CSV table of C-alpha atoms and ligand atoms in Angstrom, one decimal:
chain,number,residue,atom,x,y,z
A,1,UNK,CA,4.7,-21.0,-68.2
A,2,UNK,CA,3.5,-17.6,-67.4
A,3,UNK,CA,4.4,-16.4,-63.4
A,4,UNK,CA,1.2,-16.7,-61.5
A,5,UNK,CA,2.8,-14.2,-59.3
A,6,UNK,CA,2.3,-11.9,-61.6
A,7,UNK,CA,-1.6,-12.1,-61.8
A,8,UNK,CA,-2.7,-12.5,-58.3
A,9,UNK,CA,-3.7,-9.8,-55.9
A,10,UNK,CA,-1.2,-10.8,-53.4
A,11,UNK,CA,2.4,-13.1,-53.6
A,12,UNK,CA,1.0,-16.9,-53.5
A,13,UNK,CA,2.6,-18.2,-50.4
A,14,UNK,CA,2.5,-21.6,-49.7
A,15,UNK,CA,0.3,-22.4,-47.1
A,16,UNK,CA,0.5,-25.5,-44.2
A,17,UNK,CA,-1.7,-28.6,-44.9
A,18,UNK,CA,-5.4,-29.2,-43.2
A,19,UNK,CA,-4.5,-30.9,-39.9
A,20,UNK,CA,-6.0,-34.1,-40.9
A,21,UNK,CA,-4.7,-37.6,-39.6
A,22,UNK,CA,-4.2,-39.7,-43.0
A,23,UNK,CA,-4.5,-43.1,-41.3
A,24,UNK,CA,-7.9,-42.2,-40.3
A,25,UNK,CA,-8.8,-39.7,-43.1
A,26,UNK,CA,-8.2,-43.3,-45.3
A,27,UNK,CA,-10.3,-45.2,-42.4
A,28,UNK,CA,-13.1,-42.9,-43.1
A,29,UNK,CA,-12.9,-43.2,-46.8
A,30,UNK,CA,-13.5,-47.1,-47.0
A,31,UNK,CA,-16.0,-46.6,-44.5
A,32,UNK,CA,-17.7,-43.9,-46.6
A,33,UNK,CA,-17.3,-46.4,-49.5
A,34,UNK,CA,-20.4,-48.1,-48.7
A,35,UNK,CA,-22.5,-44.9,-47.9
A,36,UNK,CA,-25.2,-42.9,-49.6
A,37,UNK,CA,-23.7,-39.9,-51.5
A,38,UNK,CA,-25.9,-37.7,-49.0
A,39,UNK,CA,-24.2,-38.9,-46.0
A,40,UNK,CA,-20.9,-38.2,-47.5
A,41,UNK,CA,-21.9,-34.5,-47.9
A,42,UNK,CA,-23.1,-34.7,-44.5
A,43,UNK,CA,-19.9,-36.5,-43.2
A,44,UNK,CA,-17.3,-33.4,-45.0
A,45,UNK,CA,-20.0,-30.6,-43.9
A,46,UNK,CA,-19.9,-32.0,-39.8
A,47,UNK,CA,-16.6,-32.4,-40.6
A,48,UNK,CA,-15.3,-29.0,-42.1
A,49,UNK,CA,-18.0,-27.2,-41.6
A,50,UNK,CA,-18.0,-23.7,-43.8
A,51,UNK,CA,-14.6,-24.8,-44.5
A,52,UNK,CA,-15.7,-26.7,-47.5
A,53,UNK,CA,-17.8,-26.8,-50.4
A,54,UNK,CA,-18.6,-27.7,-53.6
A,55,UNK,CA,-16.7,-27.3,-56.5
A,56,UNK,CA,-19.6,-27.8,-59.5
A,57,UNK,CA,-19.1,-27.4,-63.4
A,58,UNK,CA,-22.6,-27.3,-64.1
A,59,UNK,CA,-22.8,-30.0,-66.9
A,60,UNK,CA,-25.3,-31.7,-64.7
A,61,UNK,CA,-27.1,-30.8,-61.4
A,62,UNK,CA,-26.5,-34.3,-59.9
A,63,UNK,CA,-24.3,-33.3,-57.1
A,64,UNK,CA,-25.7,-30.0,-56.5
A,65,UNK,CA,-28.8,-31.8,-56.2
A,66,UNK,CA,-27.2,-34.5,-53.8
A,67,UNK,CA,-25.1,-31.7,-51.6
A,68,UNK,CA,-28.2,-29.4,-51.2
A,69,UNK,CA,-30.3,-31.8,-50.2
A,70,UNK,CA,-28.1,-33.0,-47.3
A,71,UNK,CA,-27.2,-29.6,-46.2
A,72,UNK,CA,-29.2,-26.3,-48.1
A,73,UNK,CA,-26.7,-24.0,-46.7
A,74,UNK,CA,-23.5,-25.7,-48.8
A,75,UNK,CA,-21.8,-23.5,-50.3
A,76,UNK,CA,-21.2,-24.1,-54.7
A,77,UNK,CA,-18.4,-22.2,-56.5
A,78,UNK,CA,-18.3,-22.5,-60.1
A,79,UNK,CA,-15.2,-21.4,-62.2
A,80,UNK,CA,-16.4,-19.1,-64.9
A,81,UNK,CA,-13.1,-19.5,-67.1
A,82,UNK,CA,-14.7,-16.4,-69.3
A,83,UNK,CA,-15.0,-19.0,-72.0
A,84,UNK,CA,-17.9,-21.0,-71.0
A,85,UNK,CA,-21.3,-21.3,-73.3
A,86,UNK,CA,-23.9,-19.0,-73.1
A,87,UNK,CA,-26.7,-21.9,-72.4
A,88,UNK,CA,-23.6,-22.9,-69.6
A,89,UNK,CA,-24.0,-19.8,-67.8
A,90,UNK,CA,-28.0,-19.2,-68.9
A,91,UNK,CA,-27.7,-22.8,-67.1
A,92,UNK,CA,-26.6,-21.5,-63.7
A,93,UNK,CA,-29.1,-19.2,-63.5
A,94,UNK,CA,-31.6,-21.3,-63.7
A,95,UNK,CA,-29.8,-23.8,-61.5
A,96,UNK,CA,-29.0,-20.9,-58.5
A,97,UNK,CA,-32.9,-20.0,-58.9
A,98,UNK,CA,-34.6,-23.3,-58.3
A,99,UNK,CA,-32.0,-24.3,-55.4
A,100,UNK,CA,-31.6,-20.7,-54.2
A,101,UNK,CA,-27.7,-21.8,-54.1
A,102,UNK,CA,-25.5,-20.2,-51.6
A,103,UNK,CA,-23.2,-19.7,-55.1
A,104,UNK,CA,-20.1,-18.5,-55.5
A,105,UNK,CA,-18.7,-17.6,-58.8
A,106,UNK,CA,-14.6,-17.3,-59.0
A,107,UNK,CA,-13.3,-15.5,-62.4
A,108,UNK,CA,-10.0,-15.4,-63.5
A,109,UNK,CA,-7.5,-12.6,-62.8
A,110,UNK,CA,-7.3,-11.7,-66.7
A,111,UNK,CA,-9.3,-10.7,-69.4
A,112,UNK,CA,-10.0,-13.3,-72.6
A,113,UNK,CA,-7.3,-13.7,-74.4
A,114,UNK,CA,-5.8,-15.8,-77.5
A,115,UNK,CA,-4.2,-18.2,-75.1
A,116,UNK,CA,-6.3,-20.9,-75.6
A,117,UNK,CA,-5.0,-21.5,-79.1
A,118,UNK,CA,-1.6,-21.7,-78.3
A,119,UNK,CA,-1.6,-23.8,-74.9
A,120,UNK,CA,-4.3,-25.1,-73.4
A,121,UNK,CA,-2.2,-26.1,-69.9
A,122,UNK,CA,-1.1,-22.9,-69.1
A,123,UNK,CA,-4.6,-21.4,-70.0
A,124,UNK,CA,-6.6,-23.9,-67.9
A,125,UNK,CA,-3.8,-22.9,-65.1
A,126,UNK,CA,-4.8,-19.4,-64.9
A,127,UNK,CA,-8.6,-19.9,-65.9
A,128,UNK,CA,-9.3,-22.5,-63.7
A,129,UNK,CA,-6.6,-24.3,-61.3
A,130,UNK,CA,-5.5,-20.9,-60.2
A,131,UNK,CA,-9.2,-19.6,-59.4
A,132,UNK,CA,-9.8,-23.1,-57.1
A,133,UNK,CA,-6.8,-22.1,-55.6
A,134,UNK,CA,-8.2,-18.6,-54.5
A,135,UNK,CA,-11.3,-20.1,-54.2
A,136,UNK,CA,-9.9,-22.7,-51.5
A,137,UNK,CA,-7.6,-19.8,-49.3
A,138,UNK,CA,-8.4,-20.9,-45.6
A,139,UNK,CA,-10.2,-23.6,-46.0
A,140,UNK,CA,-10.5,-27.4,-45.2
A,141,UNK,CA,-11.8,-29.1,-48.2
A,142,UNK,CA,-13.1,-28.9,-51.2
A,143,UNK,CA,-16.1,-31.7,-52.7
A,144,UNK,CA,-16.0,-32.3,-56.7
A,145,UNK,CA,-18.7,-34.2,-58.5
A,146,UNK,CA,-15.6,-36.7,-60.0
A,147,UNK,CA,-16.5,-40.3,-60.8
A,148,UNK,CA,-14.6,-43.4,-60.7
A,149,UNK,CA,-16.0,-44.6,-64.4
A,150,UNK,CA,-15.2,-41.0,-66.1
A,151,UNK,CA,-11.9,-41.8,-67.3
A,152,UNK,CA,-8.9,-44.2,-66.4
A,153,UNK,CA,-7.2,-41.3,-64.4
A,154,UNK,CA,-10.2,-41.0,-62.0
A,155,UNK,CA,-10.3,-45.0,-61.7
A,156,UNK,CA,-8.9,-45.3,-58.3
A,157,UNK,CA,-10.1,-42.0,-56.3
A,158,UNK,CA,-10.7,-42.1,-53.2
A,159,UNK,CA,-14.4,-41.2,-51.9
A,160,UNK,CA,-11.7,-38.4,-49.3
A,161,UNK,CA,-8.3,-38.0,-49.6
A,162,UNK,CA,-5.0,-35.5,-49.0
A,163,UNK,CA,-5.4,-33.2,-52.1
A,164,UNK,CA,-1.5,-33.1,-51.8
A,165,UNK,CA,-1.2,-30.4,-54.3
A,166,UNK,CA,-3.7,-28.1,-52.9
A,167,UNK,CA,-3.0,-29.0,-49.1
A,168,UNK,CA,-6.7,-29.3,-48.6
A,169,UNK,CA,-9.0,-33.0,-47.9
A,170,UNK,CA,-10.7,-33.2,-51.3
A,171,UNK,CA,-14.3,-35.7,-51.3
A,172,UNK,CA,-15.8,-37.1,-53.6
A,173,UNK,CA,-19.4,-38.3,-52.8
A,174,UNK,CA,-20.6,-39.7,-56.3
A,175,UNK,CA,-17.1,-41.6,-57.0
A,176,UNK,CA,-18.5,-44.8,-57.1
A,177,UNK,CA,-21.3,-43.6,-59.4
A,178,UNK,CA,-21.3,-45.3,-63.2
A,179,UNK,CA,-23.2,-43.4,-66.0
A,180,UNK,CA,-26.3,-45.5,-65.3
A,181,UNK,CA,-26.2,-44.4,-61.7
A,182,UNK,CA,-26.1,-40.7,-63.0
A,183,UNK,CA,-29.2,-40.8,-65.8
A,184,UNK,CA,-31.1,-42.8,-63.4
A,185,UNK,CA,-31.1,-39.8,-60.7
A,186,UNK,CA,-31.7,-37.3,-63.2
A,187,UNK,CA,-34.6,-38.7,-64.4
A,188,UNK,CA,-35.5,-40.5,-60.8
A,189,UNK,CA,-35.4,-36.2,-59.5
A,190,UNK,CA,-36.6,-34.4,-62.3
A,191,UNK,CA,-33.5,-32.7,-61.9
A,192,UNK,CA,-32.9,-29.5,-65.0
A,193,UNK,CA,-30.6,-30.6,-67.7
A,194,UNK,CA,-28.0,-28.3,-69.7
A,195,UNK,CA,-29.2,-27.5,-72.9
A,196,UNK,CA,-26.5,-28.6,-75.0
A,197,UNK,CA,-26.7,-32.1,-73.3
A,198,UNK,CA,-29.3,-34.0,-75.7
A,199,UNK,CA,-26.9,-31.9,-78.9
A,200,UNK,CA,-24.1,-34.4,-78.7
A,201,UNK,CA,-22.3,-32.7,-75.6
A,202,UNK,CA,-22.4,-35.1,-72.6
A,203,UNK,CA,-19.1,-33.7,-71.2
A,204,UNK,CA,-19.5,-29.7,-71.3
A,205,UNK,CA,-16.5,-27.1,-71.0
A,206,UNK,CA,-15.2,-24.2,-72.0
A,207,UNK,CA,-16.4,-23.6,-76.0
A,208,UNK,CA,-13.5,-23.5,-77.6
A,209,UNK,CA,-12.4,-26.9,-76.3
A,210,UNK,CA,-15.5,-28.7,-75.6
A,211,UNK,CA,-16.7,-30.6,-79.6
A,212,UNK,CA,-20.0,-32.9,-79.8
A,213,UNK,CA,-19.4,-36.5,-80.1
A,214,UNK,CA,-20.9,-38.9,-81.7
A,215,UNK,CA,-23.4,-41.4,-79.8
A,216,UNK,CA,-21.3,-44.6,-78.0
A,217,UNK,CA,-18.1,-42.4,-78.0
A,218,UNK,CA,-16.1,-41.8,-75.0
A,219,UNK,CA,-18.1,-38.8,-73.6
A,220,UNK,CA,-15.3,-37.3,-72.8
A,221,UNK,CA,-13.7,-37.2,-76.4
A,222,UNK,CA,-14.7,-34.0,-77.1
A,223,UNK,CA,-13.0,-32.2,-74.8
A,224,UNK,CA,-9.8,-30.8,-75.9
A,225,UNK,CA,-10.6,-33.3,-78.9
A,226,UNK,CA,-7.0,-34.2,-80.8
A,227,UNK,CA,-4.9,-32.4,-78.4
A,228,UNK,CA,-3.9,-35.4,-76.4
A,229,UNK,CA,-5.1,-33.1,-73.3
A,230,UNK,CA,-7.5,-35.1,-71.1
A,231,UNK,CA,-7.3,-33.1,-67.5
A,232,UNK,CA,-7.9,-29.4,-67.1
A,233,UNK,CA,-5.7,-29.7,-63.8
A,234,UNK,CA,-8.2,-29.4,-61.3
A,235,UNK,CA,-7.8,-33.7,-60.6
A,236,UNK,CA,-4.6,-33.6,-60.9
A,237,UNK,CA,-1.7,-32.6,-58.8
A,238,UNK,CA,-0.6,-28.7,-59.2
A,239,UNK,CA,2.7,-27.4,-58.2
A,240,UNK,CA,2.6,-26.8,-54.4
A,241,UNK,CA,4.5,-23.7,-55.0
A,242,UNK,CA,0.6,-22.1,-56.4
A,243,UNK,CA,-1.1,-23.5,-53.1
A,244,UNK,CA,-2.2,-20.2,-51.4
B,301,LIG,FE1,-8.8,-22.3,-71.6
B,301,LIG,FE2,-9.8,-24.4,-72.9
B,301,LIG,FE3,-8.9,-24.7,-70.4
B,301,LIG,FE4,-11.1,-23.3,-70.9
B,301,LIG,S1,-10.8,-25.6,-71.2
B,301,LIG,S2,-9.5,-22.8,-69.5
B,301,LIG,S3,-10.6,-22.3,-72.8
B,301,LIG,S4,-7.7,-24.2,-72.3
């Protein structure tokens, strides 16, 4: 594993968790449960105020949509790894013009290089857990468009919960959401649609690990196909030792 120490501006220090009460953070999440996506935006932004925003891979604009409609001012990092497709970042463009997103784009602290072909963890550590980490230095929380019906390791999130890796509340408005729920919105809003979408891409990373798939398979079998990789690391549980 290569010493993030190494690459960062500044030692990464560990830093204390948000001062959140579990017992009622969990209260709030089975109340939220029930609520419209909207109002759990609304809920994290009266909550953390600037202190959080939203983490948004661009695949789709669902949550972008959702988030800047309950509050225009949220703020939307997206990690440009450096190895993203061009129609992904022609995509942003178009997505920060018609929302006029308050968008923040975090890059890696390295140039490309040939790590991808040798080990996708530690390359998705430095491309994209450790940029959410900088990304997240003194704040609250951080909201992610993850879904319940994605994948068996996102069955059971939480709509908000303890990121315990991160030290940060981590919220989840469209958890609850099933593939259905998300094609229906997009066409129900009109919302813009990333061009390699209708090409056999339904789940969209980096290119060198993001294939087509073929229609009815898992949409998520084409990322880091044959690898046995399913998680990037940014829903999973980093070392606390890179919490900054
Ligand atoms: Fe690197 Fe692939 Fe992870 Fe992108 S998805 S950061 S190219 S290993």
């Amino acid at each position: 594993m290569r010493d993030l120490t190494m690459l960062a501006p500044e030692p990464l220090i560990s830093r204390p968790f948000v001062d959140v009460d579990l017992e009622e953070l969990a209260a709030e999440s089975a109340r939220l449960e029930s609520c419209a996506a909207g109002d759990v935006v609304r809920w994290a932004w009266e909550r953390f105020g600037t202190g959080v925003f939203v983490a948004a891979s661009f695949q789709d604009t669902v949550l972008i949509d959702v988030a800047v409609r309950a509050v225009p001012e949220i703020e939307v990092v997206f990690l440009d790894t450096g190895y993203h497709f061009a129609e992904t970042m022609w995509f942003v463009e178009r997505v920060r013009e018609r929302y006029d997103l308050n968008l923040t784009m975090m890059q890696p602290l390295v140039e490309p290089d040939d790590l991808w072909q040798v080990d996708q963890n530690e390359c998705c550590a430095i491309r994209k857990v450790e940029p959410l980490a900088r990304a997240l230095a003194g704040r609250s929380a951080w909201m992610t468009g993850l879904r319940r019906s994605e994948a068996p390791t996102r069955a059971t999130s939480p709509i908000a919960h303890l990121d315990v890796g991160r030290g940060v509340v981590k919220v989840n408005p469209i958890a609850t959401w099933t593939d259905l729920d998300v094609s229906g919105y997009i066409a129900d809003n009109d919302l813009l649609e990333h061009p390699l979408t209708h090409r056999g891409y339904p789940s969209i990373g980096c290119w060198p690990c993001t294939q087509p798939v073929r229609e009815g398979d898992d949409p998520r079998a084409g990322r880091w196909a044959g690898s046995g990789k399913t998680e990037c690391g940014l829903h999973g549980w980093p070392d606390p030792a890179q919490r900054r």
